[in-house]
Amino acid sequence: MAINRTFQFGEDHLTTSIALGMAQGTIRGIFSNECLKNVNASYERVQRIVEKGDTVYGINTGFGPLCNTKISKADTKILQSNILKSHSVGVGEPISTELAKIMLILKIHALAKGYSGIAETTLQRMLWHLENSAIPVVPSQGSVGASGDLAPLSHLFLPLIGLGKVEYQGKTIPTQALFEQTGLQPLELGPKEGLALINGTQFIAAHGVMVVHKLQHCLRHADIIGAMMLEGLQGSMKPFFEELHELRPFKGNQHVAGRIRTLLQGSEILEDHIDCERVQDPYSLRCMPQVHGASRNAWLHLKELLEIELNSVTDNPVIINDELTISGGNFHGQPLAMALDYAALATSEIGNISDRRIYLALEGNSPGVPKLLMKDTGINSGYMILQYTSAALASENKSLCFPASADSIPTSLGQEDHVSMGSISGRKALNIIENVEKILAIELLTSAQAFEYRKPLKSGILLDEIHTFLRTKVAFAENDRVFADDIEKGIEIIQNGEIINLVDRIMEEKQLKWNTPHLQEFETY
């Protein structure tokens, strides 16, 4: 991808989209002269502390329960390398290279603010790894989310001292092999540098970045697919009227109702049953603004908190100025841990209501739509068993919704007596999102099948174009077939954002606008 802009580490305001842009190579991170001036000033402050012999945690003391153990001036450098080694205790499958890259981006930005005592040479080496896509291998398990993400961050920075492994040019190789190929040498970390590297919330925050990105995709898809199901089952438009949602003006509810009104604008299907005798629809159709909207509100909450975190200093101790060094708790992951658990629940609910709409489509209670979404049943099972899969996924998500942040197991011989478990919150949230993508893929298939039975009537231009596009990927089913193949195609469509891109393109071409308030808040990150 071509680089289309630059971002000044330590100075510019970092957002989820900018972090993703840097990870994907469309935005280049740089250090300004002013940034490096601040970094070097902080580094010099640490050197003066060492020279004076003042006792400052992590600079000339041990760590955690060893905070009262004084370290000699001669041993301060050994201490910093040892902390990377001793804290590299991660286990489990490595996180994705993209997640590790985002961790690196977030850490560079935090250290570049000039409160951490890091050396410019160390910061430049970190940027080299980013620019050359030599991304450290980071195990997924081992962080309790307080004192920062110690284990994953230790693995992230082992390559600075010549240890660990990296993903480089499509292969996982030892750092020593990377050095042989590139001519790099291990760095000698100065006082406090090791602690500055591994103290922080960048593992949790990187997961937060991916949750904000992927959950928004799920939310957008849920509105679009839910609107198609509403048309397929001849649901009422009245529950989406603006007048109703002005009486209970939650931002998410208003936004979802407005999106669905826009998607259904100009629908012949709606006009065809405007005077039908049905009094009201089941909740899974009627309450989309309330349910999808509540999940939208949770997403917005996470987005706002994450943006604060992305632009914060979260290591410890923090070097404020020559006179003030604070050993505090900015590394504690609780602010994000709770928000990620909330987002996990919000995501799961999108899957729950989607599964209910899938089931509703199979019942055969909507005029013109056959039971199990297929006319010749008996010899054919139709779409019956696809709902088994969505039910299994929805149930699995419920088991993943126990809040990790509700737990705390003391560590570090009781010095760290309350921890956030936020790393688990982030990992679980991404697992739930992956399951919901699969549920939405199944609803996409079933809603399109129901939608087909409304022909020759047309829906609004957006839904008609989506249905036409889907039929280029997955054919209408008149008989049973291996539906797993259809589901895989549906999952691919969801994960690639093809429907969202199609909608955006049509709206631009036709100069359409979303009939919704709060557009900027919910559609950007």
Coordinates of C-alpha atoms in Angstrom, one line a residue:
M1 CA 0.0 0.0 0.0
A2 CA 1.1 3.5 -0.7
I3 CA 1.9 5.9 2.2
N4 CA -0.5 8.8 2.0
R5 CA 0.3 10.7 5.2
T6 CA 2.7 10.9 8.2
F7 CA 2.0 10.8 11.9
Q8 CA 4.3 12.4 14.5
F9 CA 4.9 10.0 17.4
G10 CA 4.5 11.6 20.8
E11 CA 2.9 14.7 19.5
D12 CA -0.1 14.0 17.2
H13 CA -3.4 12.6 18.4
L14 CA -3.5 8.8 17.9
T15 CA -6.8 7.2 17.0
T16 CA -7.8 3.6 16.1
S17 CA -7.9 4.4 12.4
I18 CA -4.5 6.0 12.5
A19 CA -3.0 3.0 14.4
L20 CA -4.5 0.6 11.8
G21 CA -3.3 2.8 9.0
M22 CA 0.3 2.6 10.4
A23 CA 0.0 -1.2 10.8
Q24 CA -1.2 -1.5 7.3
G25 CA 1.5 0.7 5.9
T26 CA -0.7 3.6 4.6
I27 CA 0.5 6.0 7.3
R28 CA 4.2 6.5 8.3
G29 CA 5.2 7.3 11.8
I30 CA 8.0 9.8 12.3
F31 CA 9.9 11.6 15.2
S32 CA 10.0 15.3 15.0
N33 CA 13.0 17.3 16.4
E34 CA 10.8 18.5 19.2
C35 CA 9.8 15.0 20.1
L36 CA 13.4 13.8 20.2
K37 CA 14.4 16.8 22.3
N38 CA 11.8 15.8 24.9
V39 CA 12.9 12.1 24.8
N40 CA 16.5 13.0 25.3
A41 CA 15.7 15.4 28.2
S42 CA 13.8 12.6 30.0
Y43 CA 16.7 10.3 29.4
E44 CA 19.2 12.8 30.9
R45 CA 17.0 13.2 33.9
V46 CA 17.3 9.4 34.6
Q47 CA 21.1 9.6 34.2
R48 CA 21.2 12.4 36.8
I49 CA 19.1 10.3 39.2
V50 CA 21.6 7.5 38.8
E51 CA 24.6 9.8 39.3
K52 CA 23.1 11.4 42.5
G53 CA 22.2 8.0 43.9
D54 CA 18.7 9.0 44.8
T55 CA 16.5 5.9 45.4
V56 CA 13.9 5.7 42.6
Y57 CA 11.8 2.6 41.9
G58 CA 12.9 0.7 38.8
I59 CA 16.0 2.9 38.2
N60 CA 18.2 1.7 41.0
T61 CA 15.9 -0.7 42.9
G62 CA 14.6 -4.1 42.2
F63 CA 11.0 -4.7 40.8
G64 CA 7.7 -5.6 42.4
P65 CA 8.4 -7.1 45.9
L66 CA 12.1 -6.3 45.4
C67 CA 11.3 -2.6 45.3
N68 CA 13.3 -2.0 48.5
T69 CA 16.4 -3.7 47.2
K70 CA 18.9 -1.1 46.2
I71 CA 20.9 -1.7 43.0
S72 CA 24.4 -0.4 42.6
K73 CA 25.2 2.1 39.9
A74 CA 27.3 -0.5 38.1
D75 CA 24.5 -3.0 38.0
T76 CA 21.7 -0.7 36.8
K77 CA 22.2 -1.7 33.2
I78 CA 22.3 -5.4 33.9
L79 CA 19.1 -5.0 35.8
Q80 CA 17.3 -3.7 32.7
S81 CA 18.3 -6.6 30.5
N82 CA 17.5 -9.1 33.2
I83 CA 13.9 -7.7 33.5
L84 CA 13.3 -8.4 29.8
K85 CA 14.6 -12.0 30.2
S86 CA 12.9 -12.8 33.5
H87 CA 9.5 -11.4 32.5
S88 CA 9.4 -13.2 29.1
V89 CA 7.1 -16.0 30.4
G90 CA 4.3 -15.9 27.9
V91 CA 2.6 -19.1 26.7
G92 CA 0.0 -20.1 24.1
E93 CA -0.3 -19.4 20.4
P94 CA 1.3 -16.1 19.3
I95 CA -1.0 -13.2 18.6
S96 CA -1.3 -12.1 15.0
T97 CA 1.5 -10.2 13.4
E98 CA -1.0 -7.3 12.9
L99 CA -1.7 -7.2 16.7
A100 CA 2.0 -7.3 17.6
K101 CA 2.6 -4.5 15.1
I102 CA -0.1 -2.4 16.7
M103 CA 1.4 -3.1 20.2
L104 CA 4.7 -1.7 18.8
I105 CA 3.0 1.4 17.4
L106 CA 1.2 2.1 20.6
K107 CA 4.4 1.7 22.7
I108 CA 6.5 3.9 20.5
H109 CA 3.8 6.7 20.7
A110 CA 3.7 6.4 24.6
L111 CA 7.4 6.4 25.0
A112 CA 7.9 9.3 22.5
K113 CA 5.9 11.6 24.8
G114 CA 9.1 12.1 26.9
Y115 CA 8.1 10.9 30.3
S116 CA 9.8 7.5 30.4
G117 CA 13.6 8.0 30.3
I118 CA 14.0 5.9 27.1
A119 CA 17.1 6.5 25.0
E120 CA 16.7 7.9 21.5
T121 CA 18.7 4.9 20.1
T122 CA 16.2 2.5 21.7
L123 CA 13.2 4.4 20.2
Q124 CA 14.8 4.5 16.8
R125 CA 15.5 0.7 16.9
M126 CA 11.8 0.2 17.7
L127 CA 10.8 2.3 14.7
W128 CA 13.3 0.3 12.5
H129 CA 11.4 -2.9 13.4
L130 CA 8.1 -1.2 12.5
E131 CA 9.3 0.2 9.2
N132 CA 11.1 -3.0 8.1
S133 CA 8.2 -5.3 9.2
A134 CA 10.5 -7.2 11.5
I135 CA 7.7 -7.9 14.0
P136 CA 8.5 -9.7 17.3
V137 CA 6.6 -12.9 18.1
V138 CA 4.4 -12.4 21.2
P139 CA 2.6 -15.2 23.0
S140 CA -1.1 -14.6 23.7
Q141 CA -1.2 -15.7 27.3
G142 CA 0.5 -14.6 30.5
S143 CA -0.6 -11.0 31.2
V144 CA -2.8 -10.2 34.2
G145 CA -3.2 -6.7 33.0
A146 CA -1.6 -4.7 35.8
S147 CA 2.0 -3.5 36.2
G148 CA 1.1 -3.4 32.6
D149 CA 1.1 -6.3 30.1
L150 CA 4.5 -7.4 31.5
A151 CA 4.9 -10.8 29.8
P152 CA 3.7 -9.9 26.2
L153 CA 5.6 -6.6 26.3
S154 CA 8.8 -8.4 27.4
H155 CA 8.5 -10.8 24.4
L156 CA 7.8 -7.8 22.2
F157 CA 11.1 -6.2 23.1
L158 CA 13.4 -9.2 23.5
P159 CA 14.7 -8.6 20.0
L160 CA 16.2 -5.3 21.1
I161 CA 18.8 -7.2 23.1
G162 CA 19.2 -10.0 20.5
L163 CA 16.8 -12.5 22.0
G164 CA 13.3 -13.8 21.0
K165 CA 11.9 -14.4 17.6
V166 CA 10.5 -12.1 14.8
E167 CA 8.3 -12.4 11.8
Y168 CA 10.4 -11.2 8.9
Q169 CA 9.9 -11.6 5.2
G170 CA 7.2 -14.2 5.7
K171 CA 9.2 -16.4 8.1
T172 CA 9.5 -16.8 11.8
I173 CA 13.2 -16.6 12.6
P174 CA 15.4 -16.1 15.8
T175 CA 16.5 -12.6 16.3
Q176 CA 20.1 -13.6 15.9
A177 CA 19.3 -14.7 12.3
L178 CA 17.7 -11.2 11.8
F179 CA 20.9 -9.6 13.0
E180 CA 23.0 -11.7 10.6
Q181 CA 20.8 -10.7 7.7
T182 CA 20.6 -7.0 8.5
G183 CA 23.9 -6.2 10.3
L184 CA 22.1 -5.0 13.5
Q185 CA 23.7 -5.5 16.9
P186 CA 22.0 -5.9 20.3
L187 CA 21.3 -2.8 22.2
E188 CA 22.6 -2.2 25.7
L189 CA 19.7 -0.8 27.7
G190 CA 20.3 2.1 30.1
P191 CA 18.8 2.7 33.6
K192 CA 15.0 2.3 33.6
E193 CA 14.8 1.4 29.9
G194 CA 13.8 -2.2 30.4
L195 CA 11.1 -1.2 32.9
A196 CA 9.8 1.5 30.6
L197 CA 9.5 -1.0 27.8
I198 CA 7.5 -3.7 29.6
N199 CA 5.3 -1.5 31.8
G200 CA 2.2 -0.4 30.0
T201 CA -1.2 -1.5 28.6
Q202 CA -0.2 -1.9 25.0
F203 CA -1.3 -5.6 24.8
I204 CA -4.8 -4.7 26.1
A205 CA -5.0 -1.5 24.0
A206 CA -3.9 -3.3 20.8
H207 CA -6.8 -5.7 21.3
G208 CA -9.0 -2.7 22.0
V209 CA -8.0 -1.3 18.6
M210 CA -9.0 -4.5 16.8
V211 CA -12.3 -4.7 18.8
V212 CA -13.3 -1.2 17.9
H213 CA -12.5 -1.9 14.2
K214 CA -14.1 -5.3 14.0
L215 CA -17.1 -4.7 16.2
Q216 CA -18.1 -1.6 14.1
H217 CA -18.0 -3.9 11.0
C218 CA -20.4 -6.3 12.8
L219 CA -22.7 -3.5 13.8
R220 CA -22.9 -2.1 10.3
H221 CA -23.5 -5.6 8.9
A222 CA -26.2 -6.3 11.5
D223 CA -28.2 -3.3 10.5
I224 CA -28.0 -4.1 6.8
I225 CA -28.7 -7.8 7.1
G226 CA -31.5 -7.2 9.7
A227 CA -33.1 -4.7 7.2
M228 CA -33.0 -7.4 4.5
M229 CA -34.6 -9.9 6.9
L230 CA -37.3 -7.3 7.7
E231 CA -38.1 -7.1 4.0
G232 CA -38.0 -10.8 3.5
L233 CA -40.4 -11.4 6.3
Q234 CA -42.6 -8.3 5.5
G235 CA -41.9 -6.6 8.8
S236 CA -43.4 -3.2 9.7
M237 CA -41.5 0.0 9.2
K238 CA -43.3 1.9 12.0
P239 CA -40.9 0.7 14.8
F240 CA -38.1 2.7 13.0
F241 CA -40.0 6.0 12.8
E242 CA -38.1 9.0 13.9
E243 CA -41.0 10.2 16.1
L244 CA -40.8 7.1 18.2
H245 CA -37.1 7.4 18.9
E246 CA -37.3 11.1 19.8
L247 CA -39.3 9.9 22.8
R248 CA -36.4 7.7 24.0
P249 CA -33.4 9.4 22.5
F250 CA -30.5 7.0 23.1
K251 CA -27.9 7.8 20.5
G252 CA -27.4 4.2 19.4
N253 CA -31.2 3.6 19.0
Q254 CA -31.6 6.8 17.0
H255 CA -28.6 5.9 14.8
V256 CA -29.8 2.3 14.0
A257 CA -33.4 3.4 13.3
G258 CA -32.1 6.0 10.9
R259 CA -29.9 3.6 9.1
I260 CA -32.7 1.1 8.6
R261 CA -35.0 3.9 7.4
T262 CA -32.4 4.8 4.8
L263 CA -31.9 1.2 3.7
L264 CA -35.6 0.7 3.2
Q265 CA -36.2 4.0 1.4
G266 CA -38.3 3.5 -1.8
S267 CA -39.2 -0.1 -1.0
E268 CA -42.1 -1.6 -3.0
I269 CA -42.1 -4.5 -0.6
L270 CA -43.1 -2.2 2.3
E271 CA -45.8 -0.6 0.2
D272 CA -47.2 -4.0 -0.8
H273 CA -48.2 -4.9 2.8
I274 CA -48.8 -1.4 4.3
D275 CA -52.4 -2.3 5.1
C276 CA -51.9 -5.9 6.2
E277 CA -53.6 -7.2 9.4
R278 CA -50.5 -7.9 11.3
V279 CA -50.5 -5.8 14.5
Q280 CA -46.8 -6.1 15.5
D281 CA -43.6 -8.0 14.7
P282 CA -41.6 -10.2 17.0
Y283 CA -38.9 -8.4 19.0
S284 CA -36.0 -9.6 16.9
L285 CA -37.4 -7.5 14.0
R286 CA -39.2 -4.7 15.9
C287 CA -36.5 -4.0 18.5
M288 CA -33.5 -3.8 16.3
P289 CA -33.0 -0.1 17.2
Q290 CA -33.1 -0.9 20.9
V291 CA -30.8 -4.0 20.8
H292 CA -28.4 -3.0 18.0
G293 CA -28.5 0.5 19.5
A294 CA -27.5 -0.7 22.9
S295 CA -24.5 -2.4 21.4
R296 CA -23.7 0.7 19.4
N297 CA -23.6 2.7 22.7
A298 CA -21.2 0.1 24.2
W299 CA -19.0 0.5 21.1
L300 CA -19.0 4.2 21.5
H301 CA -18.0 3.9 25.1
L302 CA -15.1 1.7 24.3
K303 CA -14.0 4.0 21.4
E304 CA -13.9 7.0 23.7
L305 CA -12.0 5.3 26.5
L306 CA -9.6 3.7 24.1
E307 CA -8.7 7.0 22.4
I308 CA -7.7 8.4 25.8
E309 CA -5.6 5.3 26.5
L310 CA -3.9 5.5 23.1
N311 CA -2.6 9.0 23.9
S312 CA -1.6 8.3 27.5
V313 CA 1.7 7.5 29.3
T314 CA 1.1 4.1 31.0
D315 CA 4.5 3.0 32.2
N316 CA 6.0 3.4 35.7
P317 CA 7.7 5.3 37.2
V318 CA 6.9 8.5 35.3
I319 CA 9.6 11.1 35.1
I320 CA 7.7 14.4 35.3
N321 CA 10.6 16.8 35.6
D322 CA 14.0 17.1 37.4
E323 CA 12.3 17.3 40.8
L324 CA 9.4 14.9 40.4
T325 CA 9.4 11.2 39.6
I326 CA 6.1 9.4 40.4
S327 CA 5.7 5.7 41.0
G328 CA 1.9 5.4 40.4
G329 CA -0.5 3.1 38.7
N330 CA -1.0 4.3 35.2
F331 CA -0.2 0.8 34.0
H332 CA -3.3 -0.7 35.6
G333 CA -5.6 -2.0 32.8
Q334 CA -8.9 -1.7 34.6
P335 CA -10.3 1.2 32.6
L336 CA -10.0 -0.8 29.4
A337 CA -10.7 -4.2 30.9
M338 CA -14.2 -3.3 32.0
A339 CA -15.0 -1.5 28.7
L340 CA -13.8 -4.6 26.8
D341 CA -16.0 -6.9 28.9
Y342 CA -18.9 -4.5 28.1
A343 CA -18.1 -4.6 24.4
A344 CA -17.9 -8.4 24.5
L345 CA -21.4 -8.6 26.0
A346 CA -22.6 -6.1 23.4
T347 CA -21.1 -8.2 20.6
S348 CA -22.7 -11.3 21.9
E349 CA -26.1 -9.7 21.9
I350 CA -25.8 -8.9 18.2
G351 CA -25.2 -12.6 17.6
N352 CA -28.2 -13.5 19.9
I353 CA -30.7 -11.4 18.1
S354 CA -29.3 -12.4 14.7
D355 CA -29.9 -16.1 15.6
R356 CA -33.5 -15.3 16.6
R357 CA -34.1 -13.7 13.2
I358 CA -32.6 -16.7 11.5
Y359 CA -35.0 -18.9 13.5
L360 CA -37.9 -16.6 12.7
A361 CA -37.2 -16.9 9.0
L362 CA -37.5 -20.7 9.2
E363 CA -40.9 -20.8 10.8
G364 CA -42.9 -20.2 7.7
N365 CA -45.2 -17.7 9.3
S366 CA -44.6 -14.9 6.8
P367 CA -46.9 -15.0 3.8
G368 CA -45.2 -16.3 0.7
V369 CA -42.1 -17.5 2.6
P370 CA -42.1 -21.3 2.9
K371 CA -41.2 -23.2 6.0
L372 CA -37.4 -23.8 6.2
L373 CA -37.0 -21.3 3.3
M374 CA -37.5 -24.0 0.7
K375 CA -40.7 -25.1 -1.1
D376 CA -39.9 -28.8 -1.6
T377 CA -39.2 -29.9 2.0
G378 CA -39.4 -33.4 3.4
I379 CA -36.9 -34.7 0.9
N380 CA -35.0 -31.5 1.6
S381 CA -34.2 -30.1 5.0
G382 CA -33.8 -26.6 3.7
Y383 CA -32.1 -24.1 5.9
M384 CA -33.0 -25.9 9.1
I385 CA -29.5 -27.0 10.2
L386 CA -27.9 -23.6 9.5
Q387 CA -29.7 -22.4 12.6
Y388 CA -28.1 -25.2 14.6
T389 CA -24.7 -23.6 13.8
S390 CA -25.9 -20.1 14.7
A391 CA -27.4 -21.5 18.0
A392 CA -24.1 -23.2 18.8
L393 CA -22.1 -20.1 18.2
A394 CA -24.5 -17.9 20.2
S395 CA -24.3 -20.3 23.1
E396 CA -20.5 -20.4 22.9
N397 CA -20.5 -16.6 23.1
K398 CA -22.6 -16.6 26.2
S399 CA -20.0 -18.8 27.9
L400 CA -17.3 -16.3 26.9
C401 CA -19.3 -13.3 28.4
F402 CA -18.2 -13.9 32.0
P403 CA -16.3 -10.6 32.7
A404 CA -12.6 -11.3 33.1
S405 CA -12.3 -7.9 34.9
A406 CA -14.5 -9.3 37.7
D407 CA -11.5 -11.5 38.7
S408 CA -8.3 -10.6 40.4
I409 CA -5.5 -13.0 41.6
P410 CA -2.7 -11.2 43.6
T411 CA 0.8 -11.5 42.1
S412 CA 4.3 -10.3 42.9
L413 CA 4.1 -11.7 46.5
G414 CA 1.2 -9.4 47.2
Q415 CA 2.8 -6.2 46.0
E416 CA 0.5 -6.3 43.0
D417 CA -2.6 -7.3 45.0
H418 CA -5.3 -6.2 42.5
V419 CA -5.0 -6.8 38.8
S420 CA -7.4 -6.2 35.9
M421 CA -7.1 -9.4 33.8
G422 CA -7.8 -7.0 30.9
S423 CA -5.7 -9.0 28.5
I424 CA -8.2 -11.8 28.8
S425 CA -11.1 -9.3 28.3
G426 CA -9.5 -8.3 25.0
R427 CA -8.8 -11.8 23.8
K428 CA -12.3 -13.0 24.7
A429 CA -13.9 -10.0 22.9
L430 CA -12.1 -10.8 19.7
N431 CA -13.2 -14.5 20.0
I432 CA -16.8 -13.4 20.4
I433 CA -16.5 -11.1 17.4
E434 CA -15.2 -13.9 15.2
N435 CA -18.3 -16.0 16.2
V436 CA -20.7 -13.2 15.5
E437 CA -19.2 -12.7 12.0
K438 CA -20.2 -16.4 11.4
I439 CA -23.7 -15.9 12.7
L440 CA -24.2 -12.8 10.6
A441 CA -23.0 -14.8 7.6
I442 CA -25.7 -17.3 8.2
E443 CA -28.3 -14.6 8.6
L444 CA -27.1 -13.0 5.4
L445 CA -27.8 -16.3 3.6
T446 CA -31.2 -16.9 5.2
S447 CA -32.4 -13.3 4.7
A448 CA -31.4 -13.4 1.1
Q449 CA -33.3 -16.6 0.6
A450 CA -36.4 -15.0 2.2
F451 CA -35.9 -11.8 0.2
E452 CA -36.0 -13.9 -3.0
Y453 CA -39.6 -14.9 -2.4
R454 CA -40.6 -11.2 -2.5
K455 CA -39.8 -10.9 -6.2
P456 CA -40.8 -9.3 -8.5
L457 CA -41.3 -6.6 -5.9
K458 CA -38.3 -4.5 -5.3
S459 CA -36.8 -3.2 -2.1
G460 CA -34.8 0.1 -1.8
I461 CA -31.9 0.5 -4.2
L462 CA -29.3 -0.4 -1.5
L463 CA -30.9 -3.8 -0.5
D464 CA -31.6 -4.7 -4.1
E465 CA -28.0 -4.1 -5.0
I466 CA -26.8 -6.1 -2.0
H467 CA -29.0 -9.0 -3.0
T468 CA -27.9 -8.9 -6.6
F469 CA -24.2 -8.9 -5.4
L470 CA -24.8 -11.8 -3.1
R471 CA -26.3 -13.9 -5.9
T472 CA -23.0 -13.6 -7.8
K473 CA -21.4 -15.4 -4.9
V474 CA -24.1 -17.7 -3.5
A475 CA -27.0 -19.0 -5.7
F476 CA -30.6 -19.3 -4.6
A477 CA -31.2 -22.8 -3.1
E478 CA -34.1 -24.8 -4.5
N479 CA -32.7 -28.1 -3.1
D480 CA -30.3 -29.1 -0.4
R481 CA -26.6 -28.8 -1.0
V482 CA -23.4 -28.6 1.2
F483 CA -24.4 -25.4 2.9
A484 CA -21.0 -25.2 4.7
D485 CA -19.6 -23.9 1.3
D486 CA -22.3 -21.2 1.3
I487 CA -21.5 -20.2 4.9
E488 CA -17.8 -20.0 4.1
K489 CA -18.5 -17.6 1.3
G490 CA -20.8 -15.6 3.6
I491 CA -18.1 -15.3 6.2
E492 CA -15.6 -14.1 3.6
I493 CA -18.1 -11.4 2.5
I494 CA -18.5 -10.3 6.1
Q495 CA -14.8 -10.3 7.0
N496 CA -13.8 -8.5 3.8
G497 CA -16.5 -5.8 4.3
E498 CA -17.7 -6.3 0.7
I499 CA -21.3 -5.4 1.5
I500 CA -20.3 -2.2 3.5
N501 CA -18.1 -1.1 0.6
L502 CA -20.9 -1.7 -1.9
V503 CA -23.3 0.4 0.2
D504 CA -20.8 3.2 0.5
R505 CA -20.1 3.2 -3.2
I506 CA -23.8 3.3 -4.1
M507 CA -24.5 6.0 -1.7
E508 CA -21.7 8.1 -3.2
E509 CA -22.8 7.4 -6.7
K510 CA -26.5 8.2 -6.0
Q511 CA -25.6 11.1 -3.7
L512 CA -27.7 9.5 -0.9
K513 CA -27.2 10.4 2.8
W514 CA -27.9 8.4 5.9
N515 CA -31.1 9.6 7.5
T516 CA -29.6 9.5 11.0
P517 CA -28.3 11.7 13.7
H518 CA -25.0 11.1 15.5
L519 CA -23.4 9.9 12.2
Q520 CA -19.9 11.2 12.9
E521 CA -19.7 9.6 16.4
F522 CA -20.7 6.1 15.3
E523 CA -19.2 5.9 11.8
T524 CA -15.7 7.1 12.5
Y525 CA -12.9 6.0 14.8

